[in-house]
């Protein structure tokens, strides 16, 4: 554990350098908040570490596999699980990181995801919003326990979350953040190729329908890069479901999703989602477990968080939201598309509440962004309406005095 503690302190100093860099580019950046978030995230590293000692955890296999003496570093290069082994290999075999140190390292990757999420939200939504009367919306979602639990350990969860938030942060200013965008895209693709598909589609749709006036050349560049990228990696994406040689993608995907769902249903804490109508499938993925069907103590804790998700989601179930979406910017439409497509795909293959709790942590921040932007836009419109009324009243008063 001494090595893990030393790494925690080293990463704390590295954070300060990153914060100084980010603070020069964003006047709103709060080092105090981000340092507090770092220690909060480390708390969940500790919780997950204890959890992994007494429960089955994939983190142990992720630590053991790269130590295979019969395989070279390059042999681990690939997509999905093997990429995590590739990423871990030099730290384990060259720097002699032990299991605890690898857990800390990946917890830090997850933490950086929250830093980029903070930048993404604050840069695009400068207006502060309070929900449930007294809670700052951004602070609330940055400190949600389930999000930290599944991004504080050795595995896919932490780096994929980092990649997604790097991408989201970069896409609003591609010219200045091109390197960050590429790194985020590569992380997403190599860990979950199908999620890269949703990101690419969401980005293209966002640029096609966003309210911003964007030059034809810039739009064309985005379309060529994203669509061209998808064409180059389509076989790898289809290979996730074993469909790379399929002649009938729709029918073969249905067979794959049914088989996958049955396997997960038998893995414990299963729900028969295959028999659910689509709205109930989506509800299950987004908001369950909800107390009565919670699998264990962890499920009860997650149920509280799911209730928060549900209450936040209810805030956009009105006619004003549809009008807002039509006029919303690229970042909102991209986030909504990514969230919905990811959710839709996962509902066909998920039927285990334990796995659902982990998987949805990837995409919930995109929903939070849409809700936050909607509430901020409502508040801004209300402020501007009041200002116009005050201005009109002043003009009336001046006319009366003049007469």
Coordinates of C-alpha atoms in Angstrom, one line a residue:
X1 CA 0.0 0.0 0.0
X2 CA 3.0 2.3 0.4
X3 CA 3.4 2.4 -3.4
X4 CA -0.3 3.3 -3.8
X5 CA 0.0 6.1 -1.3
X6 CA 3.1 7.5 -3.0
X7 CA 1.3 7.4 -6.3
X8 CA -1.7 9.3 -4.8
X9 CA 0.6 12.1 -3.6
X10 CA 2.5 12.2 -7.0
X11 CA -0.8 12.4 -8.9
X12 CA -1.9 15.2 -6.6
X13 CA 1.1 17.3 -7.6
X14 CA 0.5 16.4 -11.3
X15 CA -3.0 17.7 -10.8
X16 CA -1.8 21.1 -9.7
X17 CA 0.2 21.5 -12.9
X18 CA -2.8 20.5 -15.0
X19 CA -5.0 22.9 -13.0
X20 CA -2.7 25.8 -13.6
X21 CA -2.7 25.0 -17.3
X22 CA -6.5 24.8 -17.4
X23 CA -7.0 27.9 -15.2
X24 CA -5.1 30.0 -17.7
X25 CA -7.6 29.0 -20.4
X26 CA -10.8 29.1 -18.3
X27 CA -11.4 31.9 -15.9
X28 CA -14.2 29.9 -14.2
X29 CA -11.9 27.0 -13.3
X30 CA -11.9 26.2 -9.6
X31 CA -8.8 24.5 -8.2
X32 CA -10.4 24.2 -4.8
X33 CA -13.4 22.3 -6.3
X34 CA -11.3 20.0 -8.4
X35 CA -8.9 19.2 -5.5
X36 CA -12.0 18.4 -3.3
X37 CA -13.3 16.2 -6.1
X38 CA -10.0 14.4 -6.3
X39 CA -10.1 13.4 -2.6
X40 CA -13.8 12.5 -3.0
X41 CA -13.0 10.2 -5.9
X42 CA -10.2 8.6 -3.9
X43 CA -12.7 7.7 -1.3
X44 CA -14.5 5.6 -3.9
X45 CA -11.2 4.0 -4.9
X46 CA -11.0 2.9 -1.3
X47 CA -14.6 1.7 -1.3
X48 CA -14.1 -0.3 -4.5
X49 CA -10.8 -1.7 -3.4
X50 CA -12.4 -3.2 -0.3
X51 CA -15.3 -4.3 -2.4
X52 CA -12.9 -6.1 -4.8
X53 CA -11.3 -7.9 -1.9
X54 CA -14.5 -9.7 -0.9
X55 CA -16.3 -9.8 -4.2
X56 CA -15.6 -11.1 -7.6
X57 CA -14.0 -8.2 -9.6
X58 CA -12.6 -8.0 -13.1
X59 CA -9.9 -5.8 -11.9
X60 CA -7.9 -8.8 -10.7
X61 CA -7.9 -10.3 -14.2
X62 CA -7.0 -7.0 -15.7
X63 CA -3.9 -7.0 -13.5
X64 CA -2.9 -10.6 -14.1
X65 CA -3.3 -10.8 -17.9
X66 CA -0.6 -8.3 -18.9
X67 CA 1.9 -10.3 -16.8
X68 CA 1.9 -13.2 -19.2
X69 CA 5.5 -14.1 -19.9
X70 CA 4.7 -15.6 -23.3
X71 CA 3.2 -12.4 -24.7
X72 CA 4.8 -9.1 -25.8
X73 CA 3.4 -5.6 -25.2
X74 CA 2.4 -5.3 -28.9
X75 CA 0.5 -8.5 -28.9
X76 CA -2.1 -6.9 -26.5
X77 CA -2.8 -4.1 -29.0
X78 CA -6.4 -4.3 -30.1
X79 CA -10.0 -3.3 -29.3
X80 CA -12.2 -3.9 -26.2
X81 CA -10.7 -5.8 -23.2
X82 CA -7.3 -6.4 -24.8
X83 CA -6.7 -2.7 -25.1
X84 CA -7.0 -2.3 -21.3
X85 CA -4.3 -5.0 -21.0
X86 CA -2.2 -3.1 -23.6
X87 CA -2.6 0.2 -21.7
X88 CA -1.7 -1.5 -18.4
X89 CA 1.3 -3.5 -19.7
X90 CA 4.1 -0.9 -19.4
X91 CA 3.1 0.2 -15.9
X92 CA 3.0 -3.4 -14.6
X93 CA 6.0 -4.8 -16.5
X94 CA 8.3 -1.8 -16.9
X95 CA 7.4 0.4 -13.9
X96 CA 6.6 -2.6 -11.6
X97 CA 3.2 -1.2 -10.5
X98 CA 1.4 -3.5 -8.1
X99 CA -2.3 -4.2 -8.0
X100 CA -3.1 -1.3 -5.6
X101 CA -1.0 1.2 -7.7
X102 CA -2.8 0.1 -10.9
X103 CA -6.1 0.7 -9.1
X104 CA -5.0 4.2 -8.1
X105 CA -3.8 4.9 -11.6
X106 CA -7.1 4.0 -13.2
X107 CA -9.0 5.8 -10.5
X108 CA -7.1 8.8 -11.6
X109 CA -8.1 8.3 -15.2
X110 CA -11.7 8.3 -14.0
X111 CA -11.1 11.4 -12.0
X112 CA -9.7 13.2 -15.1
X113 CA -13.0 12.3 -16.8
X114 CA -14.8 14.4 -14.1
X115 CA -12.4 17.3 -14.7
X116 CA -13.2 17.3 -18.4
X117 CA -16.9 16.9 -17.6
X118 CA -16.7 20.0 -15.3
X119 CA -15.0 21.9 -18.2
X120 CA -17.6 20.8 -20.7
X121 CA -20.5 21.8 -18.5
X122 CA -19.2 25.1 -17.2
X123 CA -17.9 26.4 -20.5
X124 CA -21.1 25.7 -22.3
X125 CA -23.5 26.6 -19.5
X126 CA -22.2 29.6 -17.4
X127 CA -25.5 30.1 -15.6
X128 CA -25.8 28.4 -12.2
X129 CA -28.9 26.3 -11.7
X130 CA -30.4 25.0 -8.4
X131 CA -32.5 21.9 -8.3
X132 CA -34.5 20.4 -5.4
X133 CA -34.5 24.0 -4.0
X134 CA -31.0 24.1 -2.5
X135 CA -28.6 22.0 -4.6
X136 CA -26.3 23.4 -7.3
X137 CA -27.0 21.2 -10.3
X138 CA -23.4 21.0 -11.4
X139 CA -22.0 20.2 -7.9
X140 CA -24.8 17.6 -7.5
X141 CA -23.9 15.6 -10.7
X142 CA -20.2 15.9 -10.1
X143 CA -20.5 14.2 -6.8
X144 CA -23.0 11.4 -7.6
X145 CA -21.7 8.2 -5.8
X146 CA -22.5 5.6 -8.5
X147 CA -20.6 7.6 -11.1
X148 CA -17.4 7.6 -9.0
X149 CA -17.7 4.0 -7.9
X150 CA -17.6 2.6 -11.4
X151 CA -14.8 4.9 -12.5
X152 CA -12.4 4.3 -9.6
X153 CA -10.9 0.9 -10.5
X154 CA -8.8 -1.0 -12.9
X155 CA -11.0 -1.8 -15.9
X156 CA -12.8 -0.2 -18.8
X157 CA -15.1 2.1 -16.9
X158 CA -12.5 4.8 -15.9
X159 CA -10.7 5.3 -19.3
X160 CA -13.9 5.1 -21.4
X161 CA -15.5 7.8 -19.2
X162 CA -12.3 9.9 -19.6
X163 CA -12.4 9.5 -23.4
X164 CA -16.1 10.4 -23.6
X165 CA -15.6 13.6 -21.6
X166 CA -12.5 14.6 -23.5
X167 CA -14.4 14.2 -26.7
X168 CA -17.4 16.2 -25.4
X169 CA -15.1 19.0 -24.2
X170 CA -13.2 19.2 -27.5
X171 CA -16.0 19.0 -30.0
X172 CA -17.2 22.5 -29.2
X173 CA -13.8 24.0 -30.2
X174 CA -12.1 21.6 -32.5
X175 CA -9.5 24.0 -33.9
X176 CA -7.9 24.6 -30.5
X177 CA -8.5 21.2 -29.0
X178 CA -7.8 18.9 -32.0
X179 CA -5.2 16.8 -30.1
X180 CA -7.5 16.3 -27.2
X181 CA -10.3 15.3 -29.6
X182 CA -8.1 12.7 -31.3
X183 CA -6.9 11.2 -28.0
X184 CA -10.5 11.0 -26.7
X185 CA -11.7 9.5 -29.9
X186 CA -9.0 6.8 -29.9
X187 CA -9.7 5.9 -26.3
X188 CA -13.4 5.5 -27.0
X189 CA -12.8 3.5 -30.2
X190 CA -10.2 1.1 -28.8
X191 CA -12.2 0.4 -25.6
X192 CA -15.8 0.3 -27.0
X193 CA -15.9 0.6 -30.9
X194 CA -19.8 0.6 -30.9
X195 CA -19.8 3.7 -28.5
X196 CA -17.5 5.4 -31.0
X197 CA -20.2 4.8 -33.6
X198 CA -22.8 6.6 -31.4
X199 CA -20.4 9.4 -30.8
X200 CA -19.7 9.9 -34.5
X201 CA -23.4 9.7 -35.5
X202 CA -24.3 12.2 -32.7
X203 CA -21.6 14.6 -33.8
X204 CA -22.7 14.5 -37.4
X205 CA -26.3 15.0 -36.5
X206 CA -25.4 17.8 -34.1
X207 CA -23.5 19.7 -36.8
X208 CA -26.3 19.1 -39.4
X209 CA -29.1 20.5 -37.1
X210 CA -27.4 22.8 -34.6
X211 CA -28.5 26.4 -34.4
X212 CA -24.9 27.8 -34.8
X213 CA -23.9 29.2 -38.2
X214 CA -21.0 27.1 -39.3
X215 CA -19.1 27.4 -42.5
X216 CA -19.7 24.8 -45.2
X217 CA -16.0 23.9 -45.1
X218 CA -16.0 23.2 -41.4
X219 CA -19.2 21.1 -41.7
X220 CA -17.7 19.2 -44.6
X221 CA -14.5 18.5 -42.6
X222 CA -16.5 17.1 -39.7
X223 CA -18.6 14.9 -42.0
X224 CA -15.6 13.6 -43.9
X225 CA -13.6 12.8 -40.7
X226 CA -16.5 11.1 -38.8
X227 CA -18.1 9.2 -41.7
X228 CA -14.7 8.3 -43.2
X229 CA -13.6 7.1 -39.8
X230 CA -16.7 4.9 -39.4
X231 CA -16.1 3.4 -42.9
X232 CA -12.5 2.5 -41.9
X233 CA -13.5 0.9 -38.6
X234 CA -16.9 -0.6 -39.5
X235 CA -15.6 -4.2 -39.4
X236 CA -14.2 -3.7 -35.9
X237 CA -17.4 -2.2 -34.7
X238 CA -19.5 -5.0 -36.2
X239 CA -17.1 -7.5 -34.7
X240 CA -18.2 -6.5 -31.2
X241 CA -21.4 -8.4 -31.9
X242 CA -19.8 -10.9 -34.3
X243 CA -21.5 -9.4 -37.3
X244 CA -18.5 -8.5 -39.4
X245 CA -19.5 -11.0 -42.1
X246 CA -23.2 -10.7 -41.8
X247 CA -25.5 -10.7 -44.8
X248 CA -28.5 -9.6 -42.8
X249 CA -27.5 -7.2 -40.1
X250 CA -31.0 -6.7 -38.6
X251 CA -31.8 -10.3 -38.2
X252 CA -28.3 -11.3 -37.0
X253 CA -28.3 -8.4 -34.5
X254 CA -31.7 -9.6 -33.1
X255 CA -30.2 -13.1 -32.7
X256 CA -27.1 -11.6 -30.9
X257 CA -29.1 -9.4 -28.6
X258 CA -31.5 -12.3 -27.6
X259 CA -28.5 -14.6 -26.9
X260 CA -26.7 -11.9 -25.0
X261 CA -29.8 -10.9 -23.0
X262 CA -30.4 -14.5 -22.0
X263 CA -26.8 -14.9 -20.8
X264 CA -27.0 -11.8 -18.6
X265 CA -30.5 -12.8 -17.4
X266 CA -29.0 -15.9 -15.9
X267 CA -26.0 -14.1 -14.3
X268 CA -27.9 -13.0 -11.2
X269 CA -30.2 -10.0 -10.5
X270 CA -31.7 -10.6 -14.0
X271 CA -34.7 -8.9 -15.4
X272 CA -36.7 -10.2 -18.4
X273 CA -36.2 -7.1 -20.6
X274 CA -36.7 -9.1 -23.8
X275 CA -40.4 -9.2 -23.0
X276 CA -40.6 -5.5 -22.2
X277 CA -42.0 -2.9 -24.6
X278 CA -39.3 -0.3 -25.7
X279 CA -40.4 2.5 -23.3
X280 CA -40.1 0.1 -20.3
X281 CA -36.8 -1.2 -21.6
X282 CA -35.4 2.4 -21.6
X283 CA -36.9 3.1 -18.2
X284 CA -35.2 0.0 -16.8
X285 CA -31.9 1.0 -18.2
X286 CA -32.1 4.6 -17.1
X287 CA -33.8 4.4 -13.7
X288 CA -33.6 0.9 -12.2
X289 CA -33.0 -0.6 -9.7
X290 CA -35.5 1.5 -7.7
X291 CA -35.6 0.2 -4.1
X292 CA -38.0 -2.8 -4.5
X293 CA -35.8 -4.5 -7.1
X294 CA -32.4 -3.4 -5.7
X295 CA -29.8 -6.2 -5.7
X296 CA -28.2 -5.9 -2.2
X297 CA -26.9 -2.9 -0.2
X298 CA -25.1 -1.4 -3.3
X299 CA -28.4 -1.6 -5.2
X300 CA -30.2 0.3 -2.4
X301 CA -27.6 3.1 -2.6
X302 CA -27.9 3.2 -6.4
X303 CA -31.7 3.3 -6.0
X304 CA -31.4 6.7 -4.3
X305 CA -29.2 8.0 -7.1
X306 CA -31.6 6.5 -9.7
X307 CA -34.5 8.4 -8.0
X308 CA -32.4 11.6 -8.5
X309 CA -32.0 10.7 -12.2
X310 CA -35.8 10.2 -12.5
X311 CA -36.7 13.5 -10.8
X312 CA -34.2 15.4 -13.1
X313 CA -35.6 13.6 -16.2
X314 CA -39.1 14.7 -15.3
X315 CA -38.0 18.3 -15.6
X316 CA -37.7 17.9 -19.4
X317 CA -41.1 16.1 -19.9
X318 CA -43.0 19.1 -21.3
X319 CA -43.8 20.9 -24.5
X320 CA -41.2 23.6 -24.0
X321 CA -38.5 21.0 -24.2
X322 CA -39.5 20.0 -27.7
X323 CA -39.3 23.6 -28.8
X324 CA -35.9 23.9 -27.0
X325 CA -34.5 20.9 -28.8
X326 CA -35.4 22.3 -32.3
X327 CA -33.4 25.5 -31.6
X328 CA -30.7 23.9 -29.4
X329 CA -26.9 24.1 -30.2
X330 CA -24.6 21.4 -31.5
X331 CA -23.5 20.3 -28.1
X332 CA -27.0 19.6 -26.9
X333 CA -28.1 17.7 -30.0
X334 CA -24.9 15.7 -30.0
X335 CA -25.4 14.8 -26.3
X336 CA -29.0 13.8 -26.7
X337 CA -28.2 11.7 -29.8
X338 CA -25.3 9.9 -28.1
X339 CA -27.4 9.3 -25.0
X340 CA -30.4 8.0 -26.8
X341 CA -28.6 5.8 -29.3
X342 CA -26.4 4.3 -26.6
X343 CA -29.3 3.6 -24.4
X344 CA -31.3 2.1 -27.2
X345 CA -28.6 -0.3 -28.2
X346 CA -27.8 -1.4 -24.6
X347 CA -31.5 -2.1 -23.8
X348 CA -31.4 -4.9 -26.3
X349 CA -28.5 -6.7 -24.7
X350 CA -28.8 -5.8 -21.0
X351 CA -31.0 -7.8 -18.7
X352 CA -28.9 -7.8 -15.5
X353 CA -29.4 -4.9 -13.0
X354 CA -25.8 -5.2 -11.7
X355 CA -24.4 -4.7 -15.2
X356 CA -26.9 -2.0 -16.0
X357 CA -25.7 0.0 -12.9
X358 CA -22.2 -0.1 -14.3
X359 CA -22.8 0.4 -18.0
X360 CA -25.1 3.4 -17.8
X361 CA -22.5 5.5 -16.0
X362 CA -20.9 5.9 -19.4
X363 CA -23.7 7.9 -20.9
X364 CA -25.7 9.5 -18.1
X365 CA -23.6 12.7 -18.2
X366 CA -24.9 13.4 -21.7
X367 CA -28.4 13.4 -20.4
X368 CA -27.4 15.6 -17.5
X369 CA -25.9 18.1 -19.9
X370 CA -29.2 18.3 -21.9
X371 CA -31.3 18.8 -18.8
X372 CA -28.9 21.4 -17.4
X373 CA -28.8 23.3 -20.6
X374 CA -32.6 23.3 -20.9
X375 CA -33.0 24.6 -17.3
X376 CA -30.3 27.2 -17.9
X377 CA -32.0 28.3 -21.1
X378 CA -35.3 28.7 -19.3
X379 CA -33.7 30.8 -16.6
X380 CA -31.9 33.0 -19.2
X381 CA -35.1 33.5 -21.1
X382 CA -36.9 34.5 -17.9
X383 CA -34.2 37.0 -17.0
X384 CA -34.2 38.5 -20.4
X385 CA -38.1 38.8 -20.3
X386 CA -37.9 40.6 -17.0
X387 CA -35.3 43.0 -18.4
X388 CA -37.4 43.8 -21.4
X389 CA -40.4 44.4 -19.1
X390 CA -38.3 46.8 -16.9
X391 CA -37.0 48.6 -20.0
X392 CA -40.5 49.0 -21.4
X393 CA -41.8 50.3 -18.1
X394 CA -38.9 52.9 -18.0
X395 CA -39.8 54.1 -21.5
X396 CA -43.5 54.5 -20.4
X397 CA -42.5 56.4 -17.4
X398 CA -40.2 58.7 -19.4
X399 CA -43.0 59.4 -21.9
X400 CA -45.4 60.2 -19.0
X401 CA -42.9 62.6 -17.4
X402 CA -42.2 64.2 -20.8
X403 CA -45.9 64.9 -21.4

